[in-house]
């Protein structure tokens, strides 16, 4: 398989993007050497990123679930020279200076003393709470001025559910407010201390500085609340009878210490216990013991904000950690997190299978059988029965993964796709069973099972036991229009009324003139005529199915059937071309200077592919009916002009362009029942209805540009685009079956 390497920083444009052929077992070290050969960057300087993960040595590509055509981003590692140990840095000196500044000594203040009742402001919220000064400090390197003092305060018991102890500066402290204004004393332009709840203004909140801008009525005060460094304007105060005067600092000798103090009211922290400190409560106390003692030993989870005593934990903690802490219910398992530069977590099953495998060093996954699927056809469900919109009879794919990506046959290995509770949706006729017989318009198909594929990585083997009419075999039998019989089988009287099965033929079929020359070909819809058990050539019981074609489109082997170019997976042709160029370059180097290699006469795979498209006798042309329908779709004329430029590249490319152009802006799928709005945007009718199903707006708006669309009652009638729906019905077989 191949992967893409992108190095957008590279000076050479030819080396900014390249293809590399690898296998599933290619190690990261081997990948680095391959990258060095392509972009000339040493492995030590490479940083490789894939889907948000950095690739590290010691693993293989399969550990990262890498698929075909996936992209690896290559960045150049910067080399930083180490700093000599004897060289001192400015950062070290700054650190030493900050350590000196952190040394605190006890001091005194001209305005406050230990035990004073003060108001303290929380720096983050700007709210003021009642507290008492415990100690006064200053930095050892600073003078004894008020701005350099640090006050250690503790909140009053009624001010908070748990005591608040912190160190604050002179600007965040002031004498406690005690005087309550009378309503007659309040005037616009005053700055007061008011109670206000920012989230729910009609309930009690914290205490903030408040500037009165106007008094709109009796006991109605409006103004600005100062919150932290900002403010909130046009706030209405509910508790106008509790507006308090803001006190200014004064010298200790000039103040009156015998002032009456009033306890302010604060919001209730816990609704369970109503902030009763004598009542046990797991909501505001320790979740384990429900106690509220030792608040300095309570630790709060940073996720759910639940409190725990450090000695109630299992195992207990000695101190409250400074870093983030999470309880056992919120903690993420660190073993499942892949940090930057770490290896991915390989599962035990994957690791044991790698160690115990006898072919651990065997290279596998280099071809196209194990590449997987890069994209999924989401236009139809996985259990879709019948034709797939956009896929016509005769479409041919180079590899099995391409068939799965288009939604024709989704399994990458199984021959039958179905559910035993429903029916079979598709099957691949590849001649894997010796009892198969292909007559074109009808064929005999052998059921699955009866083989031992447990040893090694087998896809097929000789018949070793009887087949059973279960699982996919039963699913295919349910497509027959007859009563299910798991003993003798059944035959349909009206076989055309049975459920359809999509049939894909493989080029590896033996003794079949109806098989394609290369790859896998979709041959249309077949119906199960009958199914019955019989003794196979290997001597074991097998289940056989007779399927007959029932499709209006001509069979691919008929003369009047359209011919389509083979479909390759994204990047396949480019990788093959890059690989062939490398072989030619290596060959020219080995030959020496005796003979010059004429590169101008060498046709690349891409050149041959596009040349085949242009010189094809069956060059694709639009049907006159489709052209006339496109002309009638005047609303999307500018979009059809761009799509019609792709017609010369073939029908497959044209259908891809149409599907990409007319993709719903809401569900990102091909538009179903299109609605073209006045602004030119087109989307599904159902998507537009669902978007505004629960909206109370009287008018709709375009979900893309927000243009007003008028009354929503007749919106879908006014903007329904029947002409576009007609074109899509003509282009995509099975359109409207979603």
XYZ file of C-alpha atoms in Angstrom:
738
model
C 0.000 0.000 0.000
C 1.023 3.631 -0.297
C 0.909 6.648 2.014
C 1.480 10.357 1.404
C 4.298 12.374 2.922
C 3.802 16.142 3.205
C 6.614 18.554 4.072
C 5.294 22.011 3.162
C 8.404 23.692 4.589
C 10.778 22.046 2.077
C 12.605 24.369 -0.325
C 12.124 22.017 -3.292
C 8.528 21.964 -4.554
C 8.963 18.409 -5.884
C 9.741 17.127 -2.382
C 6.916 18.868 -0.528
C 4.563 15.967 -1.258
C 5.509 12.448 -2.287
C 4.235 8.861 -2.174
C 5.933 6.032 -0.281
C 5.140 2.328 -0.628
C 4.974 0.660 2.784
C 3.439 -2.361 4.490
C 1.381 -2.717 7.642
C 4.465 -4.025 9.477
C 6.792 -1.203 8.450
C 8.438 0.135 11.597
C 8.729 3.831 12.353
C 12.517 3.563 12.057
C 12.180 2.085 8.553
C 9.682 4.805 7.650
C 12.179 7.482 8.678
C 14.793 5.973 6.353
C 12.289 5.923 3.470
C 11.474 9.572 4.135
C 15.182 10.408 4.091
C 15.504 8.864 0.611
C 12.610 10.971 -0.674
C 13.077 14.397 0.939
C 16.711 14.136 2.129
C 16.074 14.805 5.830
C 18.022 12.920 8.497
C 15.915 10.709 10.813
C 17.174 12.591 13.887
C 15.634 15.811 12.539
C 12.256 14.286 11.632
C 9.043 14.802 13.593
C 6.205 12.736 12.126
C 2.530 13.456 12.867
C -0.484 11.346 11.925
C -4.074 12.207 12.944
C -2.903 14.345 15.841
C -0.376 11.789 17.135
C 3.399 11.968 16.933
C 4.935 8.763 15.590
C 7.615 7.361 17.888
C 10.208 4.660 17.373
C 9.599 1.094 18.485
C 6.166 0.737 16.869
C 4.830 -0.219 13.444
C 2.308 1.484 11.175
C -0.424 -0.990 12.096
C -0.235 0.201 15.725
C -1.514 3.570 14.499
C -4.224 1.919 12.297
C -2.753 3.560 9.212
C -4.595 3.021 5.923
C -3.913 3.508 2.243
C -3.446 7.103 1.021
C -3.266 8.464 4.573
C -1.164 11.586 5.092
C 1.854 11.915 7.392
C 3.024 15.448 8.187
C 6.807 15.859 8.424
C 8.278 18.778 10.368
C 11.921 19.619 10.909
C 13.185 19.326 14.461
C 15.028 22.372 15.798
C 18.401 21.676 17.444
C 19.044 23.854 20.505
C 22.636 24.006 21.695
C 23.017 23.407 25.454
C 24.032 26.371 27.624
C 27.374 25.923 29.464
C 27.016 25.279 33.185
C 29.418 28.084 34.186
C 27.334 30.744 32.403
C 24.854 32.495 34.705
C 21.558 33.632 33.228
C 19.416 36.648 33.948
C 16.522 34.391 34.847
C 18.509 32.939 37.770
C 19.303 36.376 39.110
C 15.662 37.414 38.820
C 14.639 34.280 40.696
C 17.040 35.095 43.535
C 15.695 38.632 43.755
C 12.089 37.403 43.913
C 13.069 34.999 46.704
C 14.445 37.918 48.738
C 11.257 39.896 48.160
C 9.138 37.018 49.445
C 10.726 37.254 52.908
C 8.094 38.865 55.141
C 8.477 40.397 58.575
C 5.835 41.604 61.015
C 5.014 45.291 60.885
C 2.502 47.935 62.010
C 0.187 50.308 60.158
C -0.896 53.879 60.853
C -4.465 53.059 59.799
C -5.119 49.501 61.020
C -4.138 47.253 63.887
C -4.522 43.576 64.657
C -8.135 42.706 65.507
C -9.718 45.548 63.508
C -13.045 44.882 61.804
C -12.643 45.563 58.090
C -14.168 44.929 54.677
C -11.986 42.919 52.284
C -12.384 42.801 48.505
C -11.961 39.586 46.544
C -9.658 40.454 43.600
C -11.318 38.077 41.123
C -14.979 39.066 41.704
C -14.722 42.507 43.299
C -17.143 41.520 46.097
C -16.614 42.802 49.660
C -16.961 40.580 52.739
C -16.596 41.157 56.483
C -13.304 40.078 58.025
C -10.882 40.620 60.910
C -7.175 41.443 60.688
C -4.992 38.679 62.177
C -1.495 39.907 61.328
C 0.275 42.683 59.448
C 3.451 42.045 57.417
C 5.760 43.870 55.089
C 8.453 42.804 52.647
C 11.896 42.908 54.175
C 13.282 44.935 51.284
C 10.533 47.593 51.240
C 9.913 50.700 53.301
C 7.204 50.975 55.948
C 4.653 52.722 53.696
C 0.956 51.668 53.540
C 1.158 50.385 49.944
C 3.860 47.841 50.813
C 1.993 46.310 53.757
C 0.350 42.892 53.566
C -2.658 42.159 55.784
C -3.532 38.622 56.833
C -7.309 38.483 57.332
C -9.961 35.891 58.190
C -13.631 36.158 57.310
C -16.449 36.371 59.848
C -18.423 33.230 60.593
C -21.632 34.536 59.038
C -19.891 35.858 55.893
C -19.138 32.447 54.346
C -19.880 28.784 54.845
C -16.178 28.109 55.399
C -13.632 30.584 56.793
C -11.717 32.548 54.175
C -8.085 33.184 55.087
C -5.909 35.143 52.714
C -3.257 37.823 52.422
C -4.376 41.081 50.882
C -2.927 44.482 50.063
C -3.788 47.949 51.379
C -5.931 48.841 48.350
C -8.229 45.831 48.890
C -9.033 46.611 52.517
C -11.029 49.387 54.221
C -12.879 50.035 57.495
C -16.050 48.013 57.865
C -19.248 49.735 56.757
C -21.731 50.195 59.601
C -24.065 53.058 58.611
C -27.236 52.202 56.628
C -28.651 54.995 54.513
C -32.252 56.035 54.800
C -34.088 56.214 51.507
C -34.407 60.017 51.823
C -30.612 60.344 52.041
C -29.953 58.516 48.780
C -29.212 60.751 45.792
C -27.929 60.166 42.226
C -24.150 60.413 41.973
C -23.479 58.660 45.289
C -21.230 55.605 45.595
C -22.499 53.100 48.154
C -22.113 49.465 49.232
C -25.057 47.415 47.909
C -26.174 43.794 47.804
C -26.585 42.474 44.244
C -26.831 39.062 42.579
C -25.218 39.079 39.140
C -26.814 35.829 37.942
C -30.328 36.339 39.379
C -30.829 40.041 40.245
C -34.089 39.375 42.131
C -32.339 37.211 44.737
C -29.821 38.032 47.460
C -26.214 38.145 46.367
C -22.798 39.490 47.379
C -21.810 43.023 48.359
C -20.378 45.320 45.677
C -19.533 48.981 45.249
C -22.490 50.612 43.515
C -22.757 53.973 41.738
C -26.299 55.454 41.756
C -27.167 56.908 38.357
C -30.912 57.513 38.813
C -33.892 56.870 41.050
C -36.775 55.942 38.771
C -39.498 55.612 41.381
C -40.298 54.876 44.991
C -37.496 52.684 46.296
C -36.259 51.953 42.754
C -32.539 52.567 42.396
C -30.624 52.074 39.134
C -26.888 52.348 38.590
C -23.548 50.637 37.923
C -22.094 47.667 39.820
C -18.286 47.510 40.025
C -17.206 43.903 39.475
C -13.477 43.293 39.612
C -11.746 45.429 36.988
C -14.973 45.994 35.017
C -18.497 47.120 35.714
C -22.109 46.270 34.883
C -24.399 49.137 33.925
C -28.173 49.556 34.218
C -28.533 47.363 37.320
C -31.637 47.559 39.510
C -31.072 47.125 43.253
C -33.722 45.099 45.066
C -32.583 45.640 48.667
C -32.670 49.445 48.695
C -33.198 49.488 52.472
C -29.710 47.954 52.993
C -27.550 50.484 51.109
C -24.503 51.236 53.277
C -21.963 54.024 53.437
C -18.424 53.315 52.259
C -15.939 54.165 55.031
C -12.535 55.705 54.308
C -9.326 54.816 56.197
C -8.359 57.182 59.015
C -5.455 57.344 61.435
C -5.741 55.118 64.471
C -5.578 58.106 66.840
C -8.405 59.975 65.054
C -11.009 57.215 64.768
C -13.822 56.079 67.054
C -13.586 52.387 67.998
C -16.984 52.296 69.744
C -19.146 52.305 66.623
C -22.201 49.994 66.321
C -21.563 47.139 63.891
C -24.311 45.449 61.866
C -24.074 41.909 60.503
C -24.734 41.922 56.796
C -26.815 39.247 55.059
C -25.249 36.906 52.483
C -26.735 34.360 50.046
C -27.266 30.838 51.311
C -24.454 28.571 50.164
C -26.117 25.208 50.847
C -29.835 24.668 50.377
C -29.703 21.305 52.168
C -28.610 22.508 55.617
C -29.266 26.247 55.175
C -25.625 26.910 56.161
C -26.152 25.457 59.635
C -22.598 24.762 60.794
C -23.773 22.411 63.555
C -25.638 20.128 61.141
C -23.908 17.327 59.213
C -24.276 17.689 55.469
C -22.651 15.821 52.587
C -23.568 18.593 50.187
C -21.418 21.327 51.736
C -19.279 19.218 54.086
C -17.180 16.122 53.544
C -18.910 13.755 51.162
C -17.680 10.739 53.139
C -18.265 11.701 56.802
C -20.634 14.687 56.214
C -18.673 16.656 58.823
C -17.753 20.343 58.595
C -14.882 20.304 61.077
C -11.285 21.062 60.068
C -12.141 23.250 57.062
C -8.418 23.740 56.392
C -8.199 19.984 55.717
C -11.054 19.919 53.210
C -10.036 19.359 49.598
C -12.433 20.211 46.759
C -12.582 18.300 43.478
C -11.805 20.617 40.559
C -14.399 18.864 38.375
C -17.541 18.249 40.484
C -16.619 20.724 43.288
C -17.371 18.156 46.013
C -15.483 18.461 49.328
C -13.522 15.670 51.072
C -11.442 15.544 54.240
C -7.906 14.546 53.324
C -7.936 11.972 56.166
C -11.225 10.435 54.927
C -9.771 9.527 51.545
C -8.534 6.026 50.731
C -5.576 6.229 50.856
C -5.508 9.415 52.982
C -3.482 12.475 52.005
C -1.011 14.131 54.345
C -1.477 17.677 53.037
C -3.748 19.500 50.613
C -1.961 19.436 47.226
C -1.240 22.689 45.406
C -2.025 21.218 41.975
C -5.425 20.291 40.566
C -7.079 17.385 42.354
C -9.931 15.133 41.176
C -12.036 12.674 43.133
C -12.196 9.009 42.168
C -15.438 9.568 40.214
C -13.976 12.383 38.085
C -10.371 11.237 37.740
C -9.259 10.168 34.281
C -7.122 7.056 34.001
C -3.668 8.417 33.134
C -2.633 5.060 31.713
C -5.062 5.560 28.806
C -3.699 9.021 27.895
C -0.951 9.272 25.284
C 1.140 12.316 26.108
C 3.374 14.173 23.670
C 6.309 12.003 22.633
C 4.964 8.835 24.279
C 4.200 5.553 22.553
C 0.618 4.600 21.776
C -1.019 2.147 24.170
C -0.903 -1.271 22.500
C -3.637 -3.608 23.741
C -2.658 -6.853 25.486
C -4.341 -8.903 22.790
C -2.391 -7.102 20.066
C 0.867 -7.385 22.013
C 0.483 -11.096 22.797
C -0.465 -11.937 19.217
C 2.638 -10.118 18.003
C 4.912 -12.011 20.419
C 3.381 -15.463 19.940
C 3.068 -15.286 16.172
C 5.494 -17.559 14.345
C 5.555 -15.077 11.477
C 6.210 -11.994 13.615
C 8.908 -10.779 11.239
C 6.854 -11.503 8.157
C 6.053 -8.471 6.022
C 2.333 -8.208 5.316
C -0.082 -5.465 4.352
C 2.077 -4.230 1.487
C -0.519 -5.033 -1.175
C -4.115 -3.906 -1.613
C -5.867 -6.775 0.184
C -5.474 -5.304 3.687
C -5.636 -1.565 3.014
C -9.151 -1.060 4.374
C -11.688 1.591 3.437
C -10.964 5.320 3.555
C -14.469 6.647 2.856
C -18.029 5.359 3.210
C -21.020 5.914 0.946
C -23.487 7.524 3.358
C -26.163 8.205 0.723
C -27.702 4.836 1.558
C -27.809 2.743 4.719
C -25.708 -0.365 5.224
C -28.805 -2.552 4.847
C -29.960 -0.817 1.650
C -31.706 -3.208 -0.762
C -31.574 -2.569 -4.502
C -29.546 -0.210 -6.729
C -27.291 2.437 -5.171
C -27.858 6.007 -6.440
C -24.990 7.198 -8.599
C -23.658 3.725 -9.449
C -24.570 2.361 -12.869
C -24.381 -1.139 -14.254
C -20.915 -1.640 -15.716
C -18.932 0.374 -13.175
C -15.604 -1.378 -12.643
C -13.150 -1.027 -9.760
C -9.528 -2.057 -9.613
C -9.667 -3.285 -6.013
C -12.239 -4.753 -3.630
C -11.974 -1.728 -1.319
C -13.334 0.501 -4.095
C -16.481 -1.645 -4.333
C -16.999 -1.175 -0.598
C -16.444 2.592 -0.729
C -19.207 2.993 -3.323
C -21.614 0.979 -1.151
C -22.213 -1.818 -3.699
C -20.716 -4.620 -1.576
C -19.450 -3.433 1.804
C -17.569 -6.485 3.244
C -13.916 -6.647 2.214
C -13.632 -10.451 2.502
C -17.069 -12.075 2.769
C -18.767 -13.091 -0.468
C -22.316 -12.471 0.820
C -23.439 -9.305 2.585
C -26.682 -9.693 4.514
C -28.470 -10.368 7.784
C -30.239 -13.594 8.603
C -33.076 -11.565 10.148
C -33.625 -9.561 6.931
C -32.119 -10.709 3.619
C -28.965 -10.511 1.507
C -28.054 -7.144 0.002
C -25.182 -8.055 -2.324
C -22.775 -10.823 -3.287
C -19.487 -11.212 -5.132
C -19.192 -13.900 -7.801
C -15.482 -14.708 -7.769
C -15.404 -18.440 -8.492
C -14.023 -19.300 -5.071
C -16.096 -22.509 -4.969
C -15.557 -25.244 -7.520
C -19.323 -25.837 -7.760
C -20.097 -22.328 -9.097
C -21.415 -22.089 -12.655
C -21.801 -18.807 -14.556
C -24.105 -18.460 -17.577
C -24.279 -14.659 -17.612
C -27.980 -13.855 -17.215
C -28.227 -16.569 -14.588
C -25.697 -18.445 -12.490
C -25.432 -21.103 -9.813
C -23.932 -19.750 -6.613
C -22.532 -21.824 -3.760
C -23.191 -20.774 -0.161
C -20.484 -19.905 2.326
C -18.948 -22.041 5.061
C -17.783 -25.641 5.216
C -14.095 -24.689 5.229
C -11.526 -24.461 8.014
C -9.870 -21.022 7.779
C -8.605 -20.909 11.376
C -4.963 -21.727 10.604
C -2.992 -18.758 9.346
C -4.445 -15.854 7.449
C -6.482 -17.902 4.964
C -9.158 -16.544 2.646
C -10.133 -19.878 1.095
C -9.426 -23.579 1.480
C -10.779 -26.978 0.483
C -14.220 -28.114 1.608
C -13.919 -30.070 4.864
C -17.466 -30.215 6.302
C -21.132 -29.658 5.462
C -22.569 -26.198 4.954
C -25.443 -24.953 7.120
C -28.338 -22.720 6.109
C -27.589 -20.074 8.735
C -26.150 -16.549 8.850
C -25.414 -15.260 5.336
C -26.649 -18.469 3.694
C -30.030 -17.975 5.339
C -29.999 -14.282 4.400
C -29.591 -15.140 0.707
C -32.351 -17.759 0.950
C -34.747 -15.125 2.330
C -34.448 -13.212 -0.952
C -36.342 -16.023 -2.661
C -40.087 -15.409 -3.018
C -41.008 -18.700 -1.325
C -41.594 -20.137 2.140
C -38.287 -20.588 3.957
C -37.237 -24.235 4.309
C -33.898 -25.018 5.961
C -34.097 -28.733 5.136
C -35.062 -29.141 1.474
C -34.833 -25.594 0.134
C -37.534 -23.868 -1.947
C -38.314 -22.556 -5.434
C -40.236 -19.368 -6.232
C -43.236 -19.489 -8.548
C -42.998 -15.731 -9.176
C -39.249 -15.237 -8.878
C -39.368 -11.594 -10.033
C -41.255 -10.646 -6.861
C -38.300 -11.666 -4.717
C -35.935 -9.245 -3.046
C -33.147 -7.874 -5.287
C -29.483 -8.713 -4.843
C -26.614 -6.596 -6.186
C -24.122 -8.823 -8.020
C -20.426 -8.061 -8.521
C -18.235 -10.229 -10.760
C -14.518 -10.654 -10.221
C -11.892 -11.021 -12.944
C -10.434 -14.095 -11.176
C -13.400 -16.305 -12.111
C -12.319 -19.451 -13.885
C -14.003 -20.693 -17.044
C -16.381 -17.726 -17.305
C -16.595 -15.566 -20.416
C -18.760 -13.038 -18.556
C -16.106 -12.032 -16.043
C -14.415 -8.623 -16.471
C -10.906 -8.356 -17.848
C -9.631 -6.589 -14.744
C -10.899 -5.759 -11.266
C -14.481 -5.994 -10.003
C -17.553 -5.091 -12.084
C -21.099 -4.295 -10.966
C -23.481 -6.326 -13.150
C -26.829 -5.098 -11.817
C -29.776 -6.659 -9.976
C -30.413 -10.413 -9.744
C -33.214 -12.375 -8.059
C -33.025 -15.757 -6.303
C -35.083 -18.295 -8.284
C -34.477 -21.274 -5.994
C -32.104 -22.687 -3.402
C -31.498 -26.325 -2.546
C -28.932 -28.611 -0.868
C -26.853 -31.149 -2.753
C -23.629 -33.117 -2.495
C -20.699 -31.075 -3.797
C -17.665 -32.223 -5.754
C -15.653 -32.458 -2.533
C -18.168 -34.932 -1.090
C -19.793 -32.605 1.434
C -23.235 -31.079 1.554
C -23.459 -27.588 0.070
C -26.257 -25.092 -0.514
C -26.750 -23.874 -4.070
C -28.646 -20.827 -5.284
C -29.949 -20.128 -8.775
C -29.937 -16.383 -9.453
C -31.429 -14.776 -12.575
C -30.894 -11.243 -13.843
C -33.785 -8.769 -13.481
C -32.358 -5.356 -14.349
C -33.646 -2.841 -16.946
C -30.097 -1.738 -17.804
C -28.247 -3.776 -20.452
C -25.737 -6.312 -19.181
C -22.089 -5.180 -19.432
C -21.249 -7.908 -21.972
C -24.025 -6.869 -24.365
C -23.052 -4.836 -27.461
C -25.216 -1.811 -26.609
C -24.013 -1.582 -22.994
C -22.054 1.552 -22.009
C -18.346 1.191 -21.288
C -16.736 2.828 -18.262
C -13.111 3.361 -17.337
C -11.830 1.415 -14.380
C -12.041 3.225 -11.023
C -8.907 3.458 -8.883
C -8.631 4.431 -5.241
C -7.402 7.925 -4.443
C -3.667 8.271 -4.969
C -3.196 4.806 -6.500
C -2.156 5.987 -9.975
C 0.130 8.664 -8.543
C 1.867 6.140 -6.283
C 2.308 3.661 -9.146
C 3.784 6.395 -11.309
C 6.158 7.505 -8.546
C 7.262 3.898 -8.000
C 7.890 3.361 -11.721
C 9.937 6.565 -11.894
C 12.139 5.329 -9.048
C 12.712 2.003 -10.804
C 13.649 3.790 -14.028
C 16.076 6.052 -12.185
C 17.688 3.097 -10.409
C 17.941 1.233 -13.710
C 19.607 4.185 -15.420
C 22.159 4.447 -12.603
C 23.032 0.753 -12.882
C 23.490 0.947 -16.639
C 26.190 3.614 -16.368
C 26.918 6.065 -19.168
C 26.871 3.674 -22.117
C 23.263 4.318 -22.911
C 21.096 7.348 -22.143
C 17.574 6.756 -20.976
C 15.111 8.695 -23.102
C 12.602 9.867 -20.471
C 10.676 11.902 -23.024
C 9.414 8.728 -24.713
C 8.320 7.118 -21.438
C 4.567 7.363 -20.963
C 3.473 7.549 -17.335
C 0.462 5.707 -16.039
C -1.387 8.965 -15.556
C -0.684 10.037 -19.140
C -1.903 6.709 -20.491
C -4.983 6.859 -18.276
C -6.039 10.327 -19.435
C -5.149 9.506 -23.036
C -7.373 6.441 -22.856
C -10.211 8.620 -21.648
C -9.853 11.088 -24.510
C -9.414 8.502 -27.279
C -12.193 6.219 -26.071
C -14.544 5.379 -28.909
C -17.402 5.342 -26.410
C -16.782 8.953 -25.296
C -19.395 10.037 -22.779
C -22.007 12.496 -23.970
C -24.991 13.835 -22.124
C -28.344 12.421 -23.125
C -30.545 15.046 -24.863
C -33.227 14.494 -22.215
C -30.718 15.324 -19.465
C -29.454 18.384 -21.359
C -32.979 19.735 -21.768
C -33.707 19.171 -18.059
C -30.503 21.024 -17.126
C -31.524 23.974 -19.322
C -34.836 24.205 -17.474
C -33.051 24.539 -14.109
C -32.451 28.269 -14.513
C -31.959 28.861 -10.768
C -28.718 26.826 -10.781
C -27.491 27.801 -14.243
C -24.118 29.052 -12.969
C -23.508 25.740 -11.163
C -24.385 23.618 -14.190
C -21.927 25.602 -16.334
C -19.081 24.458 -14.074
C -20.332 20.863 -13.982
C -20.654 20.615 -17.780
C -16.940 21.363 -18.117
C -16.243 17.937 -16.553
C -18.287 15.996 -19.143
C -15.254 15.371 -21.361
C -13.495 13.583 -18.469
C -16.097 10.800 -18.457
C -19.353 9.964 -16.756
C -17.829 8.922 -13.441
C -16.003 12.220 -13.009
C -19.097 14.145 -14.134
C -21.321 12.416 -11.567
C -18.745 13.114 -8.860
C -18.764 16.800 -9.788
C -22.580 16.951 -9.726
C -22.717 15.186 -6.377
C -20.151 17.550 -4.888
C -21.830 20.657 -6.314
C -25.361 19.781 -5.216
C -24.518 18.699 -1.691
C -26.911 19.798 1.047
C -25.372 22.430 3.316
C -26.985 20.776 6.359
C -26.707 16.978 5.952
C -23.743 17.098 3.492
C -25.338 14.439 1.285
C -26.785 14.597 -2.210
C -29.832 16.858 -2.079
C -33.135 15.018 -1.726
C -36.272 16.913 -2.858
C -34.270 20.087 -3.511
C -35.336 23.552 -2.385
C -33.524 26.462 -4.078
C -33.868 29.662 -2.034
C -33.894 33.252 -3.301
C -30.275 33.702 -2.245
C -29.223 30.787 -4.491
C -28.449 28.206 -1.804
C -29.956 24.752 -2.303
C -30.758 22.178 0.372
C -33.071 19.278 1.162
C -36.703 20.035 1.888
C -36.646 17.802 4.977
C -33.470 19.440 6.313
C -35.045 22.892 6.052
C -38.183 21.729 7.879
C -36.237 19.983 10.633
C -34.012 22.993 11.184
C -36.930 25.259 12.110
C -39.262 22.608 13.520
C -39.094 23.963 17.074
C -38.472 27.605 16.167
C -40.966 30.278 17.253
C -39.802 32.726 14.579
C -42.603 33.777 12.197
C -40.138 33.809 9.276
C -37.505 31.417 8.022
C -33.901 32.395 7.288
C -31.367 30.811 4.978
C -29.165 28.598 7.193
C -26.106 29.663 5.200
C -26.377 33.440 4.646
C -29.295 34.282 7.028
C -31.306 35.971 4.309
C -34.984 36.411 5.223
C -37.249 34.031 3.316
C -40.646 35.438 4.277
C -43.613 33.575 5.740
C -42.780 29.958 6.584
C -46.236 28.536 5.822
C -45.820 28.258 2.036
C -42.015 28.283 1.954
C -41.518 24.780 0.512
C -44.102 25.379 -2.190
C -42.550 28.659 -3.324
C -38.945 27.460 -3.475
C -39.313 23.781 -4.427
C -37.037 23.060 -7.414
C -38.766 20.378 -9.490
C -36.388 20.916 -12.432
C -33.310 20.042 -10.342
C -35.106 17.011 -8.918
C -35.836 15.866 -12.485
C -32.151 16.140 -13.453
C -30.980 14.198 -10.393
C -33.546 11.484 -11.112
C -32.141 11.109 -14.627
C -28.473 11.105 -13.575
C -28.526 8.940 -10.435
C -30.080 5.501 -10.657
C -32.235 4.871 -7.592
C -32.324 8.548 -6.580
C -34.998 9.197 -3.973
C -34.708 5.813 -2.255
C -32.841 7.250 0.736
